[in-house]
Amino acid sequence: GHSIADLYDLFDAIRSDQGDLPICIIADTVKGQGVSFMEHVVSWHGTPPNDTQFAQALQEIEKGV
């Protein structure tokens, strides 16, 4: 669930195999993975960071990639 490239590959495979049929994808993910102050903190789900938090999160995500 955290690999965007894998998700795109999955979407492409589903489109070619299933056509227009409804599909459900269940991804095993960790909320906020890769951001020290967000990881495993449910309250961040749907809550936008302020500018300082955003900058820190972006830096941590880029470092972890």
XYZ file of C-alpha atoms in Angstrom:
65
model
C 0.000 0.000 0.000
C 2.980 2.350 0.304
C 4.509 1.700 -3.110
C 2.867 4.014 -5.628
C 4.633 2.224 -8.502
C 3.200 -1.129 -7.354
C -0.281 0.390 -7.093
C -0.071 1.782 -10.641
C 1.036 -1.643 -11.894
C -1.889 -3.242 -10.073
C -4.371 -0.744 -11.533
C -3.066 -1.432 -15.042
C -3.314 -5.199 -14.538
C -6.850 -4.940 -13.184
C -7.986 -2.759 -16.096
C -6.701 -5.255 -18.629
C -8.065 -8.311 -16.752
C -11.409 -7.039 -15.424
C -12.566 -4.402 -17.888
C -15.365 -2.332 -16.365
C -16.246 -4.667 -13.477
C -16.135 -3.172 -9.968
C -12.930 -3.894 -8.065
C -11.984 -3.564 -4.410
C -8.320 -3.197 -3.419
C -7.377 -3.612 0.243
C -3.941 -2.168 1.015
C -2.141 -2.985 4.252
C -0.726 0.414 5.173
C 0.466 2.447 8.139
C -1.100 5.890 8.517
C 1.600 8.528 8.230
C 4.383 6.081 7.392
C 7.741 7.793 7.071
C 6.823 10.921 9.035
C 8.006 10.771 12.644
C 5.193 12.768 14.225
C 2.409 11.300 12.056
C 3.174 7.579 11.944
C 0.563 5.496 13.814
C -1.240 8.659 14.993
C -4.850 8.275 13.865
C -5.714 11.930 14.507
C -3.548 12.914 11.508
C -5.878 11.019 9.161
C -7.704 13.836 7.391
C -5.988 16.615 9.350
C -3.737 18.916 7.325
C -0.338 19.878 8.735
C 0.636 23.510 9.185
C 3.421 24.933 6.995
C 6.204 23.965 9.419
C 4.875 20.427 9.868
C 4.440 20.081 6.112
C 8.063 21.073 5.486
C 9.297 18.601 8.096
C 7.083 15.806 6.744
C 8.221 16.401 3.179
C 11.864 16.369 4.259
C 11.412 13.070 6.154
C 9.539 11.434 3.271
C 12.152 12.503 0.714
C 14.933 11.245 2.970
C 13.222 7.861 3.337
C 12.612 7.298 -0.376
